[in-house]
Structure formats: structure tokens, C-alpha cells
Amino acid sequence: MGRGVPDELSEERGARNSQAGSPGSAEAVGVRAATAQSAFIRACRREPVPHTPVWFMRQAGRALPEYRKLREGVPMLTSCTIPEMVAEITLQPVRRYGVDAAIYFSDIVVPLKAIGIDLDIKPGVGPVIEKPFRTEADLERLRVPTPDDLSFITEAVRILTAELGPTPLIGFGGAPFTLASYLIEGGPSRSYEQTKAMMYGAPQLFAALLDRLADITAAFLSVQLSAGASAVQLFDSWAGALAPVDYRTHVMPASAKVLAAVAHFGAPRLHFGVGTGELLALMGEAGADVVGVDWRVPLDEAARRIGPGKAVQGNLDPAVVFAPWEAVAAATRRVLRDADGLEGHVFNLGHGVGPQTDPDVLARIVELVHEVSAR
Ligand code: CP3
């Protein structure tokens, strides 16, 4: 822990960003100046790029031996509150893969933990909470965190932006629906039965819960942006469980509130969920600049559904990495072909990096994307 970034990183960075151009421009208000002309930020803004930028959801984590070593004996939620450890884990995949952006190492439930909700992240399971949310009275347990509650984030982001130089840092938070699903179910779920029971049976309580979670996530994102994150991604990982009409009625208002609350930072806002083929237009309409797409919908079709004025992110099947390299390369090229001619494309997986993924395959994907898309 607390190791500095080795010199190779700075050198690599220098090389990779040599065409990055002048730092900071007038229209880039709110985005850390050194990152404003990076390929990632430019693609989010649908501006021309020297190559398609690439990063991976869950790029930090168990696929990396250096992560497993650092985390030994430190519980997940504890590691998220130690600024030096957060910074080191965030930087590991940047060094290893040469990705065009870092994502802040934390978890969507960290702001809930910070306000005293009794929850834990169980290895191989995910977030579990002691007393699930079911009634009006439970709302009292949810206060909005202050910057003081989240001071470890401010410190970690400061360390990171100094180390990252021209590489943008992506902040993130959980969308109200996805957070609510953990609070109501008490843990991960396949069918969201209790969550939907509240949505249909007690719509006012459900709306009040999502509205409060919107304020909590907005606070979490604002702390990251204020400290120097250059973009934010709102993860509504489980929104794909909803029919469009229910998404629009019961979920979209709260997600739109989060995205509107951080609009003044002027940083690109990305919005992603799994299995959201039928929700893509609505997820854009909620206020995103970039809509994340899983592997089920080709990017040209996704862009058609989303409509003009938004960039797209995605969408290599995260399981493709287990196939022989030729198949991985073909699938990577296909994603780039599908995105050819779109207004803005950020290359990513269609969901997170799996723990069994071979890091060398991810490094080769980054290299291939940069090579094939160079213009
Ligand atoms: O992307 C990154 O590299 C940044 C780190 C990150 C984590 N969680 C770290 C983490 C991000 C962006 C998240 C977001 C998150 N957390 C989401 C949305 C993204 C998605 O994948 O859909 C969700 C749904 C969660 C909730 C959560 N936390 C789950 C489902 C799990 C996995 C449980 C498991 O062990 O398989 C976690 C734990 C978690 N969050 C880990 C990491 C690296 C694994 C914990 C460990 O290493 O011990």
C-alpha cells in the first residue's frame, strides 16, 4: 500500500497522450484541465478522437494478482475507506492495461455504509444488509451523507488526480433503483420480488425511497467530481429487470434527479445497465451524455434506439475473453465495426470484468482497439 506510481507509468502515459493537444479549453469548464482533451473525454463529447478510447467496468479487482495481494486480510468495505489503498487499486489496471481512463475504486453501497446502514459485502455474493427496508419508518435510517462523511474519497481522489496526470478519473455511483433493490431484498436477487412488490403495492413509499437514494448518490458523485473526477458513471445495473413503462413511471424520475444534480460540473455523465435493450432511449432521456450498452444489442442498433446527440459505450461480451485469442480479436473488431461512423464511441465490455479473466487478454484488447481505430 502507499507505493508510488512507478516511472514506467508516467512514461507510458506521456507516450499514449502525446497527441492529447493543449490542456484545458474554454468549453471544458468543470473537467480537470489536464484531461479535457483526452480521447475518453472527447469521445464522450462526440468530438473527433485519435483512437477509440477504452476502459473496462470492474477493471480493478480480483482478475489482478496485485489487487488480491493488496486486499489480503482487508475487508472490501474497509479497503474503500483507506485513501492510499483506494488510489493504488485504482491505478493498478491503468498500469497493467494502458486503458484510457481510471475508474475510482469503491462500491455503490459505500455511501450507505458511510451513513451507518448495517451492510457488508460478502465475497462471491455482493452487498447484504442486516435489516431490509420495507416500511415508511425505514426512511429515517437514510440521511444524505455530508462531505465530511466521505472525506476519505476527497483525499483518495486528490492523490489520484496528481498521479494520473492527463488520464481521466471516472467517478461512479449506484442508481436509485439498483441501490433500492439491495436495500429492499436484503441482498442480491434474481427476480426482485420484494422490490417490485413495493413498486406496485406501495408506489408512494417506493418513490420516496428512490428520491432519497437519488440525493444520496448525487452527494456521492458530487464529492468525487468536486475533488477532481473528470466524468461520472451512474450504474443502474439491474434496471433491465423492468418493463419500459415501469422504468419510466417509477425509476426514471429518480435517476434523472441524480444526473441533473451533477450537470453543473460540466463533466460527461455515463449511464449504464445490464439487459437494458428496451430501455436505452429512456436511459439517455434521463439526462446522460453517454449511454452504456450491454452485449445483447449491436452498437449501431443501440445508437438508433438512443437517438442523436448521445455517445455510446460498450459492448464486448465479458465472457468472450475465455475463448482463444483469434475469437476475442474477431469479436473486438466486430464491436468497432458496429460503432463505425457513430458520433462518439467509448469501447468497454458489456458488463464488468469477471474475476477469472486473464489480465493479458484485456491488455491485448486495449492494444487492438487502439491499433484498429487509430485515425
Ligand atoms: O469498476 C471498477 O474497477 C471500480 C470498482 C467497482 C466495484 N464495484 C468494486 C467491487 C465498481 C464500479 C462497483 C460497482 C458495483 N457494485 C455495481 C455496479 C456495477 C456492476 O457490476 O453492475 C454493483 C451492482 C455493485 C454491488 C457489488 N459489489 C457486487 C455485485 C459485488 C460482487 C460480489 C462478488 O464478490 O462477486 C460487489 C463487490 C465488489 N465491488 C468487488 C469489487 C472489486 C469484489 C470484492 C472483492 O474483491 O472482495
Coordinates of C-alpha atoms and ligand atoms in Angstrom, one line a residue:
M1 CA 0.0 0.0 0.0
G2 CA 1.1 3.6 -0.5
R3 CA 3.6 2.7 -3.2
G4 CA 4.0 5.5 -5.7
V5 CA 3.3 5.1 -9.3
P6 CA 6.4 3.6 -11.0
D7 CA 8.1 5.7 -13.5
E8 CA 7.0 3.5 -16.4
L9 CA 3.5 4.7 -15.8
S10 CA 4.4 8.3 -16.3
E11 CA 6.4 7.4 -19.4
E12 CA 3.6 5.2 -20.8
R13 CA 1.2 8.0 -20.1
G14 CA 3.3 10.5 -21.8
A15 CA 3.6 8.3 -24.9
R16 CA -0.1 7.5 -25.0
N17 CA -1.2 11.0 -24.6
S18 CA 1.3 12.7 -26.9
Q19 CA -1.4 13.8 -29.3
A20 CA -3.6 15.0 -26.5
G21 CA -3.1 18.6 -27.5
S22 CA -3.5 21.7 -25.4
P23 CA -4.6 21.3 -21.9
G24 CA -7.9 22.8 -20.9
S25 CA -10.2 24.7 -23.1
A26 CA -12.9 27.3 -22.5
E27 CA -15.8 24.8 -23.1
A28 CA -14.2 22.3 -20.7
V29 CA -15.4 24.1 -17.6
G30 CA -15.6 21.7 -14.7
V31 CA -13.4 19.0 -16.2
R32 CA -9.9 18.8 -14.8
A33 CA -7.9 20.8 -17.4
A34 CA -5.2 18.2 -18.0
T35 CA -7.8 15.6 -19.0
A36 CA -10.1 17.8 -21.1
Q37 CA -8.5 16.8 -24.4
S38 CA -8.1 13.1 -23.6
A39 CA -9.5 10.6 -26.1
F40 CA -12.0 9.5 -23.4
I41 CA -13.5 12.9 -22.7
R42 CA -13.5 13.9 -26.3
A43 CA -15.4 10.7 -27.3
C44 CA -17.9 11.3 -24.5
R45 CA -18.4 14.8 -26.1
R46 CA -18.7 13.3 -29.6
E47 CA -15.6 15.1 -30.7
P48 CA -13.0 13.6 -33.1
V49 CA -10.5 11.3 -31.4
P50 CA -7.1 10.0 -32.4
H51 CA -8.3 6.5 -31.4
T52 CA -11.3 4.9 -29.8
P53 CA -10.8 5.2 -26.0
V54 CA -11.2 2.1 -23.9
W55 CA -11.7 1.2 -20.3
F56 CA -13.3 -1.8 -18.6
M57 CA -16.1 -1.8 -16.0
R58 CA -14.6 -3.5 -12.9
Q59 CA -11.1 -3.2 -14.3
A60 CA -9.8 -3.0 -10.8
G61 CA -10.4 -6.2 -8.8
R62 CA -9.9 -9.9 -8.5
A63 CA -8.6 -10.5 -12.0
L64 CA -5.4 -8.8 -11.0
P65 CA -2.9 -10.7 -8.7
E66 CA -1.6 -7.4 -7.4
Y67 CA -5.1 -6.5 -6.3
R68 CA -5.6 -9.8 -4.5
K69 CA -2.3 -9.4 -2.7
L70 CA -3.0 -5.8 -1.6
R71 CA -6.5 -6.8 -0.3
E72 CA -5.3 -9.8 1.7
G73 CA -6.9 -9.6 5.1
V74 CA -8.6 -6.3 4.4
P75 CA -12.4 -6.5 4.1
M76 CA -13.8 -4.9 0.9
L77 CA -15.7 -2.0 2.6
T78 CA -12.7 -1.2 4.8
S79 CA -10.4 -1.1 1.8
C80 CA -12.7 1.5 0.3
T81 CA -12.1 3.9 3.2
I82 CA -8.3 3.9 3.1
P83 CA -7.3 6.6 0.6
E84 CA -3.8 5.2 -0.2
M85 CA -5.2 1.8 -0.8
V86 CA -8.1 3.1 -3.0
A87 CA -5.6 5.1 -5.0
E88 CA -3.2 2.2 -5.5
I89 CA -6.0 -0.2 -6.5
T90 CA -7.5 2.4 -8.9
L91 CA -4.0 2.8 -10.6
Q92 CA -3.3 -0.9 -10.9
P93 CA -5.4 -1.5 -14.1
V94 CA -4.1 1.7 -15.7
R95 CA -0.6 0.5 -15.4
R96 CA -1.4 -3.1 -16.4
Y97 CA -3.8 -2.4 -19.4
G98 CA -2.9 1.0 -20.7
V99 CA -6.6 1.9 -20.6
D100 CA -7.7 5.5 -21.5
A101 CA -9.4 6.1 -18.1
A102 CA -9.3 5.1 -14.5
I103 CA -12.4 4.3 -12.5
Y104 CA -12.4 5.2 -8.9
F105 CA -12.2 2.1 -6.6
S106 CA -15.2 1.9 -4.3
D107 CA -18.6 0.4 -4.4
I108 CA -22.1 1.6 -5.0
V109 CA -23.0 0.8 -1.3
V110 CA -20.1 2.8 0.2
P111 CA -22.3 6.0 0.8
L112 CA -24.9 3.8 2.5
K113 CA -22.2 2.3 4.8
A114 CA -20.9 5.9 5.4
I115 CA -24.3 6.9 6.9
G116 CA -24.4 3.9 9.2
I117 CA -26.5 1.4 7.3
D118 CA -25.7 -2.0 8.6
L119 CA -24.4 -3.7 5.5
D120 CA -21.5 -5.8 4.3
I121 CA -20.1 -7.0 1.0
K122 CA -19.8 -10.8 1.2
P123 CA -17.1 -12.2 -1.1
G124 CA -18.7 -14.1 -4.1
V125 CA -22.2 -12.8 -3.1
G126 CA -22.2 -9.0 -3.0
P127 CA -23.9 -6.4 -0.7
V128 CA -26.1 -7.9 2.0
I129 CA -27.9 -5.8 4.6
E130 CA -28.9 -6.8 8.1
K131 CA -32.4 -5.2 8.2
P132 CA -34.1 -4.9 4.8
F133 CA -36.1 -1.7 4.0
R134 CA -39.9 -2.4 3.9
T135 CA -41.8 0.5 5.6
E136 CA -42.1 4.3 5.9
A137 CA -40.2 4.2 9.2
D138 CA -37.1 2.7 7.4
L139 CA -36.7 6.0 5.5
E140 CA -35.5 7.6 8.7
R141 CA -32.4 5.5 8.5
L142 CA -31.4 7.1 5.2
R143 CA -29.8 10.5 5.6
V144 CA -27.8 12.2 2.9
P145 CA -24.1 12.0 3.6
T146 CA -22.1 15.2 4.1
P147 CA -18.7 15.8 2.5
D148 CA -17.3 15.1 6.0
D149 CA -18.8 11.6 6.0
L150 CA -17.0 11.0 2.7
S151 CA -13.7 12.8 3.4
F152 CA -11.7 9.6 2.6
I153 CA -13.0 10.0 -1.0
T154 CA -11.8 13.6 -1.3
E155 CA -8.4 12.5 -0.1
A156 CA -8.2 9.5 -2.4
V157 CA -9.3 11.5 -5.5
R158 CA -6.6 14.2 -4.7
I159 CA -3.9 11.5 -4.6
L160 CA -5.2 10.0 -7.8
T161 CA -5.5 13.1 -9.9
A162 CA -2.0 14.0 -9.1
E163 CA -0.8 10.6 -10.1
L164 CA -3.0 10.3 -13.2
G165 CA -1.9 13.4 -15.0
P166 CA -3.7 13.5 -18.3
T167 CA -5.6 10.2 -17.8
P168 CA -9.2 11.0 -16.7
L169 CA -10.7 9.6 -13.5
I170 CA -14.2 8.3 -13.8
G171 CA -16.3 8.7 -10.6
F172 CA -19.4 6.5 -10.2
G173 CA -22.5 5.8 -8.1
G174 CA -25.4 3.4 -7.9
A175 CA -28.6 4.5 -9.5
P176 CA -31.6 4.6 -7.1
F177 CA -33.3 1.5 -8.4
T178 CA -30.3 -0.7 -8.2
L179 CA -29.5 0.5 -4.7
A180 CA -33.1 0.1 -3.6
S181 CA -33.1 -3.5 -4.9
Y182 CA -30.3 -4.3 -2.4
L183 CA -32.0 -2.4 0.5
I184 CA -35.4 -4.0 -0.1
E185 CA -34.3 -7.5 -0.9
G186 CA -31.5 -7.5 1.8
G187 CA -29.0 -8.8 -0.8
P188 CA -28.6 -9.8 -4.4
S189 CA -31.7 -11.1 -6.2
R190 CA -32.7 -12.8 -9.4
S191 CA -36.3 -11.8 -9.6
Y192 CA -36.6 -8.6 -7.5
E193 CA -39.9 -9.8 -6.0
Q194 CA -39.9 -7.7 -2.8
T195 CA -38.6 -4.7 -4.8
K196 CA -41.4 -5.0 -7.3
A197 CA -44.0 -5.7 -4.6
M198 CA -43.2 -2.3 -3.1
M199 CA -43.1 -0.6 -6.5
Y200 CA -46.6 -1.9 -7.5
G201 CA -48.1 -2.1 -4.0
A202 CA -46.7 1.0 -2.2
P203 CA -45.7 3.3 -5.1
Q204 CA -45.5 6.4 -2.8
L205 CA -43.2 4.7 -0.4
F206 CA -41.1 3.3 -3.3
A207 CA -40.9 6.8 -4.9
A208 CA -39.9 8.4 -1.5
L209 CA -37.2 5.7 -1.1
L210 CA -35.8 6.3 -4.6
D211 CA -35.9 10.0 -4.2
R212 CA -33.8 9.8 -1.0
L213 CA -31.4 7.4 -2.7
A214 CA -31.1 9.9 -5.6
D215 CA -30.0 12.6 -3.1
I216 CA -27.5 10.1 -1.5
T217 CA -26.0 9.2 -4.9
A218 CA -25.9 12.8 -6.0
A219 CA -23.9 13.6 -2.9
F220 CA -21.5 10.6 -3.5
L221 CA -20.9 11.8 -7.1
S222 CA -20.6 15.4 -6.2
V223 CA -17.8 14.7 -3.7
Q224 CA -15.9 12.7 -6.4
L225 CA -16.4 15.5 -9.0
S226 CA -15.5 18.3 -6.6
A227 CA -12.3 16.5 -5.8
G228 CA -11.3 16.1 -9.5
A229 CA -13.1 13.3 -11.2
S230 CA -13.5 14.1 -14.9
A231 CA -16.7 12.1 -15.6
V232 CA -19.2 10.0 -13.7
Q233 CA -21.0 6.8 -14.5
L234 CA -24.4 6.0 -13.0
F235 CA -24.7 2.3 -12.6
D236 CA -28.3 1.1 -12.9
S237 CA -27.1 -2.5 -13.2
W238 CA -30.4 -4.2 -12.5
A239 CA -32.8 -1.8 -14.3
G240 CA -33.1 -4.3 -17.1
A241 CA -35.5 -6.3 -14.9
L242 CA -38.1 -3.6 -15.6
A243 CA -40.6 -3.1 -18.4
P244 CA -40.1 0.3 -20.1
V245 CA -43.5 1.7 -18.7
D246 CA -42.5 0.8 -15.2
Y247 CA -39.0 2.2 -15.7
R248 CA -40.5 5.5 -17.0
T249 CA -43.1 5.8 -14.2
H250 CA -41.3 4.5 -11.1
V251 CA -37.5 4.8 -11.7
M252 CA -36.6 7.3 -14.3
P253 CA -37.6 10.4 -12.3
A254 CA -35.1 9.5 -9.5
S255 CA -32.2 8.7 -12.0
A256 CA -33.0 11.9 -13.8
K257 CA -32.7 13.8 -10.5
V258 CA -29.2 12.3 -9.9
L259 CA -28.0 13.2 -13.4
A260 CA -29.5 16.7 -13.2
A261 CA -27.9 17.3 -9.8
V262 CA -24.4 16.9 -11.2
A263 CA -25.0 18.6 -14.6
H264 CA -23.4 21.9 -13.4
F265 CA -20.0 20.2 -13.1
G266 CA -19.9 20.1 -16.9
A267 CA -18.4 16.6 -16.7
P268 CA -19.7 13.8 -19.0
R269 CA -22.4 11.7 -17.4
L270 CA -22.5 8.0 -18.4
H271 CA -25.5 5.8 -17.7
F272 CA -25.3 2.0 -17.8
G273 CA -27.4 -1.1 -17.0
V274 CA -27.4 -4.8 -18.0
G275 CA -30.2 -6.1 -20.2
T276 CA -31.5 -2.6 -20.9
G277 CA -32.0 -3.0 -24.7
E278 CA -35.6 -1.9 -24.3
L279 CA -34.7 1.0 -22.0
L280 CA -31.8 2.6 -23.9
A281 CA -33.8 5.6 -25.2
L282 CA -35.2 6.3 -21.7
M283 CA -31.7 6.0 -20.1
G284 CA -30.5 8.6 -22.5
E285 CA -33.5 10.8 -21.9
A286 CA -32.9 10.6 -18.2
G287 CA -30.0 13.0 -18.8
A288 CA -27.0 11.0 -19.9
D289 CA -24.3 12.2 -22.3
V290 CA -23.2 8.6 -22.9
V291 CA -25.4 5.5 -22.8
G292 CA -23.7 2.2 -21.8
V293 CA -24.9 -0.8 -23.8
D294 CA -24.5 -4.5 -22.8
W295 CA -23.5 -7.1 -25.3
R296 CA -27.1 -8.1 -26.4
V297 CA -27.7 -5.1 -28.7
P298 CA -25.2 -4.2 -31.5
L299 CA -23.9 -0.6 -31.1
D300 CA -25.4 0.6 -34.4
E301 CA -28.8 -0.6 -33.4
A302 CA -28.3 0.8 -29.9
A303 CA -27.4 4.2 -31.3
R304 CA -30.6 4.1 -33.4
R305 CA -32.7 3.4 -30.4
I306 CA -31.0 6.1 -28.3
G307 CA -31.3 8.7 -31.0
P308 CA -28.9 11.6 -31.9
G309 CA -26.9 13.7 -29.5
K310 CA -25.5 11.0 -27.3
A311 CA -22.4 8.9 -27.4
V312 CA -22.5 5.1 -26.8
Q313 CA -20.3 2.9 -24.6
G314 CA -19.7 -0.8 -25.0
N315 CA -20.1 -3.6 -25.7
L316 CA -17.8 -6.7 -25.9
D317 CA -19.3 -9.7 -24.2
P318 CA -17.3 -10.1 -21.0
A319 CA -17.3 -13.9 -21.4
V320 CA -15.6 -13.7 -24.8
V321 CA -12.2 -13.3 -23.1
F322 CA -12.3 -17.1 -22.2
A323 CA -12.2 -18.0 -25.9
P324 CA -9.0 -18.4 -28.0
W325 CA -7.4 -15.0 -28.9
E326 CA -8.5 -15.2 -32.6
A327 CA -12.1 -15.3 -31.5
V328 CA -11.5 -12.4 -29.0
A329 CA -9.9 -10.3 -31.7
A330 CA -12.7 -11.0 -34.1
A331 CA -15.4 -10.0 -31.6
T332 CA -13.4 -6.9 -30.7
R333 CA -13.2 -5.9 -34.3
R334 CA -16.9 -6.5 -34.7
V335 CA -17.7 -4.1 -31.9
L336 CA -15.5 -1.5 -33.6
R337 CA -17.2 -2.1 -36.9
D338 CA -20.7 -1.8 -35.4
A339 CA -19.6 1.6 -33.9
D340 CA -18.0 2.8 -37.1
G341 CA -19.4 6.2 -38.1
L342 CA -21.3 6.7 -34.8
E343 CA -21.0 10.2 -33.2
G344 CA -19.0 9.1 -30.2
H345 CA -17.9 5.6 -29.0
V346 CA -16.1 4.6 -25.8
F347 CA -15.0 0.9 -26.0
N348 CA -15.9 -1.2 -23.0
L349 CA -17.2 -4.6 -22.1
G350 CA -20.9 -5.1 -22.0
H351 CA -20.6 -5.6 -18.2
G352 CA -17.8 -6.0 -15.6
V353 CA -14.5 -7.9 -15.9
G354 CA -15.1 -11.4 -14.4
P355 CA -12.7 -12.5 -11.6
Q356 CA -11.3 -15.4 -13.7
T357 CA -10.3 -13.1 -16.6
D358 CA -6.7 -13.4 -17.8
P359 CA -5.3 -9.8 -17.5
D360 CA -3.1 -10.4 -20.5
V361 CA -6.1 -10.8 -22.7
L362 CA -7.5 -7.4 -21.5
A363 CA -4.2 -5.8 -22.3
R364 CA -4.2 -7.2 -25.8
I365 CA -7.8 -6.0 -26.3
V366 CA -6.7 -2.4 -25.4
E367 CA -3.8 -2.6 -27.8
L368 CA -6.0 -4.0 -30.6
V369 CA -8.7 -1.3 -30.1
H370 CA -6.1 1.4 -30.2
E371 CA -4.4 0.0 -33.3
V372 CA -7.6 -0.8 -35.3
S373 CA -9.2 2.5 -34.5
A374 CA -6.2 4.8 -35.0
R375 CA -7.0 7.7 -37.3
Ligands
CP3_1 O1 -15.0 -0.9 -11.9 C1 -14.1 -0.8 -11.1 O2 -12.9 -1.2 -11.3 C2 -14.3 0.0 -9.8 C3 -14.8 -0.7 -8.8 C4 -16.3 -1.1 -8.6 C5 -16.6 -2.0 -7.6 N1 -18.0 -2.1 -7.5 C6 -15.6 -2.8 -6.8 C7 -16.0 -4.1 -6.2 C8 -17.5 -0.7 -9.1 C9 -17.7 0.3 -10.3 C10 -18.5 -1.3 -8.4 C11 -19.9 -1.0 -8.7 C12 -20.9 -2.0 -8.3 N2 -21.0 -2.7 -7.1 C13 -22.1 -2.4 -9.0 C14 -22.4 -1.8 -10.4 C15 -21.5 -2.4 -11.4 C16 -21.9 -3.8 -11.9 O3 -21.1 -4.6 -11.9 O4 -23.1 -3.9 -12.3 C17 -22.8 -3.3 -8.3 C18 -24.1 -4.0 -8.7 C19 -22.2 -3.5 -7.1 C20 -22.5 -4.4 -5.9 C21 -21.5 -5.4 -5.7 N3 -20.3 -5.2 -5.0 C22 -21.4 -6.7 -6.3 C23 -22.5 -7.3 -7.2 C24 -20.2 -7.3 -5.9 C25 -19.6 -8.6 -6.4 C26 -19.7 -9.7 -5.3 C27 -18.7 -10.7 -5.6 O5 -17.8 -11.0 -4.8 O6 -18.7 -11.3 -6.7 C28 -19.5 -6.3 -5.1 C29 -18.2 -6.4 -4.5 C30 -17.1 -5.7 -5.2 N4 -17.2 -4.4 -5.6 C31 -15.8 -6.3 -5.6 C32 -15.1 -5.2 -6.2 C33 -13.7 -5.3 -6.7 C34 -15.3 -7.7 -5.2 C35 -15.0 -7.7 -3.8 C36 -13.6 -8.3 -3.5 O7 -12.7 -8.1 -4.3 O8 -13.5 -8.9 -2.5

